[in-house]
Tab-separated table of C-alpha atoms in Angstrom:
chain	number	residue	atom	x	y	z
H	180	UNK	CA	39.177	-4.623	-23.193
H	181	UNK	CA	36.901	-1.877	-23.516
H	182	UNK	CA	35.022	-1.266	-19.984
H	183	UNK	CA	31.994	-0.084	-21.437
H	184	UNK	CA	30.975	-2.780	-23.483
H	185	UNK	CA	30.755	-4.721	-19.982
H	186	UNK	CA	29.117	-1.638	-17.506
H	187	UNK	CA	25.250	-1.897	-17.445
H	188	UNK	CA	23.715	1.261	-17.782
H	189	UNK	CA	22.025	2.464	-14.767
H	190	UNK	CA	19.124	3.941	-16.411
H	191	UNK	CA	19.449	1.855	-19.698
H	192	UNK	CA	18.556	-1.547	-17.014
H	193	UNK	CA	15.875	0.427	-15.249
H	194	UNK	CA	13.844	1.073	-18.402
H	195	UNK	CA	14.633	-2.775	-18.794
H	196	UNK	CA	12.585	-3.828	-16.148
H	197	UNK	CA	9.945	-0.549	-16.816
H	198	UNK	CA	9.031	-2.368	-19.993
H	199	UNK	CA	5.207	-2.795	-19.660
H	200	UNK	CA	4.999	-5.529	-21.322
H	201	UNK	CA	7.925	-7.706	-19.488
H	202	UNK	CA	5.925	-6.386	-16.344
H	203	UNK	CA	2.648	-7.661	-17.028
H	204	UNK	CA	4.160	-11.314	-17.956
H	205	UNK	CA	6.275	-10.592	-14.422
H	206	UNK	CA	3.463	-9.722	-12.571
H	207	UNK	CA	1.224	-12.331	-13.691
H	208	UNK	CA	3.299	-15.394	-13.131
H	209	UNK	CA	3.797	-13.724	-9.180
H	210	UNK	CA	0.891	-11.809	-8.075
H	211	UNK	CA	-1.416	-15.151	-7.247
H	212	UNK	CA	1.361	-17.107	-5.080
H	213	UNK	CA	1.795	-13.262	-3.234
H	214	UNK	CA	-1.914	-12.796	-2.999
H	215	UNK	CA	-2.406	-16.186	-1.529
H	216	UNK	CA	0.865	-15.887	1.022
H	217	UNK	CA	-0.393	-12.642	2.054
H	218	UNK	CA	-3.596	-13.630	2.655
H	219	UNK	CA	-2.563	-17.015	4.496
H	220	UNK	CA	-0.105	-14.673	6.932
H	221	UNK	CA	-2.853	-12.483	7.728
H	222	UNK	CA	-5.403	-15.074	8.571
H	223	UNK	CA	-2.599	-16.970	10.648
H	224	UNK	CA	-1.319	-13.566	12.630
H	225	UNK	CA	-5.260	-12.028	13.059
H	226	UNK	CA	-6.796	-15.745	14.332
H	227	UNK	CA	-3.253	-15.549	17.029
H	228	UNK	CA	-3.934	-12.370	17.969
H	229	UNK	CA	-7.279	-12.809	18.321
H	230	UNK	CA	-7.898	-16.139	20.261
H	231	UNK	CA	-4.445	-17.338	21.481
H	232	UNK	CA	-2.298	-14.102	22.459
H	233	UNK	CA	-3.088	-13.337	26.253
H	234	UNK	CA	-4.644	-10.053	26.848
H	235	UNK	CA	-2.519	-6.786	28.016
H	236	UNK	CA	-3.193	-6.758	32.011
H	237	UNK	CA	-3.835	-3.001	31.498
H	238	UNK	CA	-5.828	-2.535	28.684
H	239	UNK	CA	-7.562	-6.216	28.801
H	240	UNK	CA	-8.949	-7.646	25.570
H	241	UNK	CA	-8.737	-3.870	23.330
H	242	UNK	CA	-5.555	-4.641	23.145
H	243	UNK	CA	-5.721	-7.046	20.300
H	244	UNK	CA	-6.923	-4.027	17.858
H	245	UNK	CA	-3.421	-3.861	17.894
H	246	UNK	CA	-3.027	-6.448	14.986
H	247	UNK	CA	-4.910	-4.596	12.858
H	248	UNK	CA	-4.011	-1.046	13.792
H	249	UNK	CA	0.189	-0.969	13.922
H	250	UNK	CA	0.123	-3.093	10.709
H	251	UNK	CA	-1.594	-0.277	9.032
H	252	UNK	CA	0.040	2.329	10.553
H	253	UNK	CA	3.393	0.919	9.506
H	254	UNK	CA	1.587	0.724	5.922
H	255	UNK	CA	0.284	3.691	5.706
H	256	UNK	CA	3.639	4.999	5.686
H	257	UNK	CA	5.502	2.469	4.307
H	258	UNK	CA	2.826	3.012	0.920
H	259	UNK	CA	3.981	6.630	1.359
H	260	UNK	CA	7.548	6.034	0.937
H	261	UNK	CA	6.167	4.128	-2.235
H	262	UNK	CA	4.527	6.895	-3.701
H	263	UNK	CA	8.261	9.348	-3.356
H	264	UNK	CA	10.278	6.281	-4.967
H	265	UNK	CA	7.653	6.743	-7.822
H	266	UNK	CA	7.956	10.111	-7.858
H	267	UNK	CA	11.831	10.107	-7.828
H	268	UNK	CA	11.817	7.624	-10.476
H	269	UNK	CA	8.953	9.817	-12.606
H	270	UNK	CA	10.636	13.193	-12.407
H	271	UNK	CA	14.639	11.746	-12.797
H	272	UNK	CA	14.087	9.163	-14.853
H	273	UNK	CA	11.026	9.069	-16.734
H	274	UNK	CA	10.364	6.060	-15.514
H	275	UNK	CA	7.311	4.232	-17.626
H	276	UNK	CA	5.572	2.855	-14.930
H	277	UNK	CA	6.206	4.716	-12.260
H	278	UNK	CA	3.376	7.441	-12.729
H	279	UNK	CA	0.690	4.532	-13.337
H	280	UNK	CA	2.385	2.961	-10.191
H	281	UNK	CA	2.108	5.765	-8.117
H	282	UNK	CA	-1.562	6.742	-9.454
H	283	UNK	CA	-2.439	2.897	-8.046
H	284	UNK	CA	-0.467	3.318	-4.536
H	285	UNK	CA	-2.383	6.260	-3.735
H	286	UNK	CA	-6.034	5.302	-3.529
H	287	UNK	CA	-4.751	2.037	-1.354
H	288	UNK	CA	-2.177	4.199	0.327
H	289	UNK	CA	-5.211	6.595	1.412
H	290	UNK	CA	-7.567	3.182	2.327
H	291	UNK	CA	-4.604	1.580	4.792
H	292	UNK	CA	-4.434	5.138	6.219
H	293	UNK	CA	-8.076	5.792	7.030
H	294	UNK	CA	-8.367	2.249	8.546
H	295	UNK	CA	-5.563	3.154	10.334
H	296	UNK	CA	-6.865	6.505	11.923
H	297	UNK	CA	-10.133	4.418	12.452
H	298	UNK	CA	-8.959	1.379	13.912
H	299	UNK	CA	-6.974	3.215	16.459
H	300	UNK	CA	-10.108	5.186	17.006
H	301	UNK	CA	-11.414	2.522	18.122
H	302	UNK	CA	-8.745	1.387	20.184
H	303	UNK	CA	-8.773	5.137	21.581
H	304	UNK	CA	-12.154	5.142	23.244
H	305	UNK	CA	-11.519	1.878	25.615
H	306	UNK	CA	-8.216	2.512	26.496
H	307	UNK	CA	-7.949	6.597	26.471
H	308	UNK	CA	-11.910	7.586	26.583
H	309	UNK	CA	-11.797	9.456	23.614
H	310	UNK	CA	-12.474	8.418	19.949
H	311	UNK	CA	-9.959	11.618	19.181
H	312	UNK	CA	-6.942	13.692	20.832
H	313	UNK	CA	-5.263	16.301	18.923
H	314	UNK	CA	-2.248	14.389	19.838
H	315	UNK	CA	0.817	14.738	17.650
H	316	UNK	CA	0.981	10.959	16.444
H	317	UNK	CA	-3.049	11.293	15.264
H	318	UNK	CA	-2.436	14.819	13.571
H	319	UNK	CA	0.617	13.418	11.788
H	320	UNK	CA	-1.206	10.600	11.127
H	321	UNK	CA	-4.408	12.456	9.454
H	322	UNK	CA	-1.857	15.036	7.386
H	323	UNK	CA	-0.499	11.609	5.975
H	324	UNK	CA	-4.289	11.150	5.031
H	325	UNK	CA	-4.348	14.308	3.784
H	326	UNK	CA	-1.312	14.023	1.680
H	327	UNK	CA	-2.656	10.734	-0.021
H	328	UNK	CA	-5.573	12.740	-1.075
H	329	UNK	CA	-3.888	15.823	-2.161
H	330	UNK	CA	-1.822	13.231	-4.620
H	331	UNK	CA	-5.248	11.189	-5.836
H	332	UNK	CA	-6.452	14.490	-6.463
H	333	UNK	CA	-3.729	16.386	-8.743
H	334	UNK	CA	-2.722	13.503	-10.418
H	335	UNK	CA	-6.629	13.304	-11.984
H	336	UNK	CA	-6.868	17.347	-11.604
H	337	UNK	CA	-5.807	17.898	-15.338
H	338	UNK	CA	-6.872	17.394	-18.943
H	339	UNK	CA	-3.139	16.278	-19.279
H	340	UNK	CA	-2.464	13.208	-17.592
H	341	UNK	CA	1.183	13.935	-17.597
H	342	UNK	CA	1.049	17.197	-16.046
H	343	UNK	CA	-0.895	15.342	-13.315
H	344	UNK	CA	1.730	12.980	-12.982
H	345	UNK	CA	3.945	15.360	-12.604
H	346	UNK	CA	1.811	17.459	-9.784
H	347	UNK	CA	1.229	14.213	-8.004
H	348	UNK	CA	4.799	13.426	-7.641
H	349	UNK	CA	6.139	16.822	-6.284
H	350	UNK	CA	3.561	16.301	-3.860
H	351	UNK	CA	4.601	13.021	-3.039
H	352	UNK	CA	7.939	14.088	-2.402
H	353	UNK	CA	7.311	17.219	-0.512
H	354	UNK	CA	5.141	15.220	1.293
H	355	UNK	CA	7.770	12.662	2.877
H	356	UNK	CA	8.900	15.154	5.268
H	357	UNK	CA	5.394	13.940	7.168
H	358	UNK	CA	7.030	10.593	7.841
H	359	UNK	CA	9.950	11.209	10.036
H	360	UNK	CA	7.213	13.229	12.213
H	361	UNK	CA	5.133	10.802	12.249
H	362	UNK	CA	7.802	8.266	13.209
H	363	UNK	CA	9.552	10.762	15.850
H	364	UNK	CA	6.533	12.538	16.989
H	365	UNK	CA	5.858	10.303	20.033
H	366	UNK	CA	9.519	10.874	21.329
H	367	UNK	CA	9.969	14.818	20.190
H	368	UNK	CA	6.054	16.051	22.051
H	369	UNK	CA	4.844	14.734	24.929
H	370	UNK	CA	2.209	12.259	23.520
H	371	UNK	CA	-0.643	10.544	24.550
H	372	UNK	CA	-0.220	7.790	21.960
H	373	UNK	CA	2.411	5.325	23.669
H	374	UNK	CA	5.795	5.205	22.228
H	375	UNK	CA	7.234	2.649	19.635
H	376	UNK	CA	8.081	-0.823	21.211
H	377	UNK	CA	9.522	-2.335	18.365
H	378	UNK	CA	12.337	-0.582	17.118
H	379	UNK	CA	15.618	-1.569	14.734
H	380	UNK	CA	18.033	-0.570	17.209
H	381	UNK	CA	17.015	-2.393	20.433
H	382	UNK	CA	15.163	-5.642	21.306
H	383	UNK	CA	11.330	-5.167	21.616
H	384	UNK	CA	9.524	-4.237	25.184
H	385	UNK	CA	6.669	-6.516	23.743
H	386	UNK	CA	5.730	-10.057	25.373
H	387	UNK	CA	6.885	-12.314	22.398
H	388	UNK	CA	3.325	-13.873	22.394
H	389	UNK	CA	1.976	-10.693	21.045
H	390	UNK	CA	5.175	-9.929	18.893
H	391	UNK	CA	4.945	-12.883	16.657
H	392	UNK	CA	1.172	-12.530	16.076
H	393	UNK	CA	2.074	-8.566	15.362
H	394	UNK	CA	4.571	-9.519	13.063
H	395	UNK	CA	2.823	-12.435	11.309
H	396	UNK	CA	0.100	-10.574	10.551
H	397	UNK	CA	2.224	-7.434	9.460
H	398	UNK	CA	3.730	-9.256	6.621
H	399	UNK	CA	0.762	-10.837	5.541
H	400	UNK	CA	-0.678	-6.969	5.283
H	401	UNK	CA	2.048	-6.213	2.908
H	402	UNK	CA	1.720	-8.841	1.001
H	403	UNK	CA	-1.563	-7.998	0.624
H	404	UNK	CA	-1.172	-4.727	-0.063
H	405	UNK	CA	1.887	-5.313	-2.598
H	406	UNK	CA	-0.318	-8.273	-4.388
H	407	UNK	CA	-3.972	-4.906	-4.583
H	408	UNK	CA	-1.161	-2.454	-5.730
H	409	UNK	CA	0.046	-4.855	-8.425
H	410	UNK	CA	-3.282	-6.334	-9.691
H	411	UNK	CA	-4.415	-2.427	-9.759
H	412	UNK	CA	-1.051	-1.640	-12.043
H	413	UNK	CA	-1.818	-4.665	-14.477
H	414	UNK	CA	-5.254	-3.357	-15.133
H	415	UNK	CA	-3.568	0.000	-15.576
H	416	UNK	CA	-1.242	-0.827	-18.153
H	417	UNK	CA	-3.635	-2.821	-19.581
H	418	UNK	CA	-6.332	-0.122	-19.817
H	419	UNK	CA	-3.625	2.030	-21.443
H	420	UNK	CA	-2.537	-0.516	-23.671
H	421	UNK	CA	-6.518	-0.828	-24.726
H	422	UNK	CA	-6.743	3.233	-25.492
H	423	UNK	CA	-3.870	3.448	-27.433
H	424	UNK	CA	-4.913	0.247	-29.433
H	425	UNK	CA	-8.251	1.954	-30.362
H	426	UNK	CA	-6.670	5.544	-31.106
H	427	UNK	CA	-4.431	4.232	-33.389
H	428	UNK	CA	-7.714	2.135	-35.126
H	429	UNK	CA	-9.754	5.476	-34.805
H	430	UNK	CA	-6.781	7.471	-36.622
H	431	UNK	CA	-6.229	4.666	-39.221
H	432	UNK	CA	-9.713	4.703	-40.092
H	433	UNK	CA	-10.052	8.507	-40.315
V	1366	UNK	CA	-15.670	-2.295	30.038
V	1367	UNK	CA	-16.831	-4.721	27.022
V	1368	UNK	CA	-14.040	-4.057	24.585
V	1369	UNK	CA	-15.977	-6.829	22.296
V	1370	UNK	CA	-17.747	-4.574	20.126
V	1371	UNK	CA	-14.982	-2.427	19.443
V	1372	UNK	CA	-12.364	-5.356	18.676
V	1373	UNK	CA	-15.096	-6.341	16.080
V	1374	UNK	CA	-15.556	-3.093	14.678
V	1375	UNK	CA	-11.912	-2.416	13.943
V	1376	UNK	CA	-11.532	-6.420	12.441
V	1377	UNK	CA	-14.926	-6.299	10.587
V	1378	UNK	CA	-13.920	-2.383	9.038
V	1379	UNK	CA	-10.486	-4.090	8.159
V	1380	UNK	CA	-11.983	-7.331	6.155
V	1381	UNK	CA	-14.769	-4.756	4.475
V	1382	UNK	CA	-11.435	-2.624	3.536
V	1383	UNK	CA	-9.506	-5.217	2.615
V	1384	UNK	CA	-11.923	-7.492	0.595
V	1385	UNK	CA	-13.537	-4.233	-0.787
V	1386	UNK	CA	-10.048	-3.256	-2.908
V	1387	UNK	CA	-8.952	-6.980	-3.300
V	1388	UNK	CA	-12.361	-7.654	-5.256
V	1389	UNK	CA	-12.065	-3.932	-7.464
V	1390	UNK	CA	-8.562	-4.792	-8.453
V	1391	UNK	CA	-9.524	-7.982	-9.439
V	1392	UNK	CA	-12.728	-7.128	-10.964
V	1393	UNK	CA	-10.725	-4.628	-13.014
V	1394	UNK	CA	-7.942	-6.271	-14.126
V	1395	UNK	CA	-10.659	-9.433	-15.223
V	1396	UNK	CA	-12.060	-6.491	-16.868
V	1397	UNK	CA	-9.178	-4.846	-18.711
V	1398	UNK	CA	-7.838	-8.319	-19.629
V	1399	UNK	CA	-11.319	-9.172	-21.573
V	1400	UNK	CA	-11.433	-5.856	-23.395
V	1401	UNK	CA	-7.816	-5.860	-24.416
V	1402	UNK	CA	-8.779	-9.682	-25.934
V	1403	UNK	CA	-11.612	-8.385	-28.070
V	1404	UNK	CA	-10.037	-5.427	-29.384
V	1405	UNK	CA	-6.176	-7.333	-29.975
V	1406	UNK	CA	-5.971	-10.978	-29.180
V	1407	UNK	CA	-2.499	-11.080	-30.002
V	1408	UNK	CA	-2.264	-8.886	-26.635
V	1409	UNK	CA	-3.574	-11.434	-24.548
V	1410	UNK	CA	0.478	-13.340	-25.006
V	1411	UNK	CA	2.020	-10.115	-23.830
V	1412	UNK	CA	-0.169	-9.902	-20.716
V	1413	UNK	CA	-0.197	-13.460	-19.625
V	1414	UNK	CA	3.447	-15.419	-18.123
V	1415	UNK	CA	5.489	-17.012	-20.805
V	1416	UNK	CA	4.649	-20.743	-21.021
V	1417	UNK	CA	8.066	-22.410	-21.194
V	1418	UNK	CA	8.359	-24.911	-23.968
């Protein structure tokens, strides 16, 4: 029997889900029951951490900025490793949707990150004194910021929206290097930003009344954020869809 | 110290954020969708779930 006939493709079932078309019929049968989960989980995880979680006996009730900062902060990062997948997929395989993917993650990518630097702003003051420290976690943080608007910018920097694709997702890649620093950076300098409680390697050092809140509200933030991204993408592909429809009238008529 | 106001800024500034892009996506996509109809209508099957049947 001939081994071929039965081996997928790698890249041959990639462009098989790339289809634009099989994504928008995809995306519209899931993006309302993700839309609505996400935005369940994040009223659920904000009204717990907000009225029912106890307050932190040193920081008092500032403490429950927490449920909006860290799941924004993970975000923020997490939409970042979105944007090099993109790019890896753009630049190796050509993949159709991964530019228009990756020119949607950005703007949102760049949102989550602001309200991230801004909600743990305003977390600073109360707890620190400061709105600002030049603290490695921040700086990291606001070079992330940076990054997501270095890649909004190049990928709508030139005439040719390919070669702004293409600009975008070096970026994007060279870019990544940001996230293990940001990830590390309270454990390699001597921060003033506390260090990570909830790790993958050991249990949490978080009261479990504030860690199910956290988490609850965590998911419902990507959720959220997956359901903006994918809404955005729809009315990307559609958009595209609509110019090429209306060059091709525009060169039949000429 | 009254950590109110700040614990509303940071959840108000997150709902402005987060309804802000919900309602632009879906304002665009509403958008693209209704454009794409008048131009093609046979485009609005490729863009909608399959209906089983």
């Amino acid at each position: 029997m001939d081994a071929t006939a039965i081996a997928p493709n790698p890249s041959r079932s990639l462009h098989r889900f790339a289809n634009p078309g099989r994504f928008l019929r995809l995306s519209g049968r899931f993006l309302a029951p993700l839309a609505w989960t996400g935005a369940i989980l994040t009223v659920i995880g904000l009204g717990w951490g907000l009225f029912f979680s106890p307050a932190d006996w040193q920081q008092g009730d500032a403490v429950r900025i927490m449920y909006v900062h860290v799941p924004t902060a993970w975000l923020a990062s997490a939409g970042y490793m979105g944007l090099a997948v993109c790019a890896v997929f753009s630049l190796v395989w050509r993949h159709p949707l991964a530019d228009l993917a990756a020119a949607e993650i950005g703007p949102v990518g760049a949102g989550v990150t602001a309200l991230c630097l801004a909600t743990g702003s305003l977390w600073g003051k109360p707890t620190w004194g400061a709105w600002w420290v030049w603290d490695a976690r921040l700086t990291s943080m606001l070079v992330l910021f940076f990054l997501y608007l270095g890649q909004i910018a190049l990928v709508r920097a030139f005439d040719d929206p390919e070669r702004g694709h293409r600009a975008g997702a070096i970026l994007a890649l060279v870019g990544v290097i940001d996230l293990p620093i940001i990830k590390f950076s309270v454990d390699w300098w001597n921060t003033l930003h506390q260090a990570s409680t909830i790790t993958l390697t050991s249990a949490p050092s978080m009261y479990v009344g504030m860690l199910w809140p956290l988490l609850i509200s965590a998911l419902g933030f990507s959720l959220g954020f997956a359901a903006i991204v994918t809404a955005r993408l729809r009315a990307a592909v559609m958009e595209r869809r609509l110019r090429g429809l209306l060059m091709a009238r525009a060169q039949a008529g000429a | 110290m009254n950590h109110l106001p700040y614990i509303a800024a940071a959840y108000g500034l997150t709902l402005a954020v987060a309804v802000g892009f919900s309602l632009a996506a879906w304002i665009r996509m509403t958008r693209a969708r209704r454009r794409l109809d008048a131009v093609d209508p046979r485009a609005r099957a490729a863009t909608s779930p399959r209906v089983a049947g």
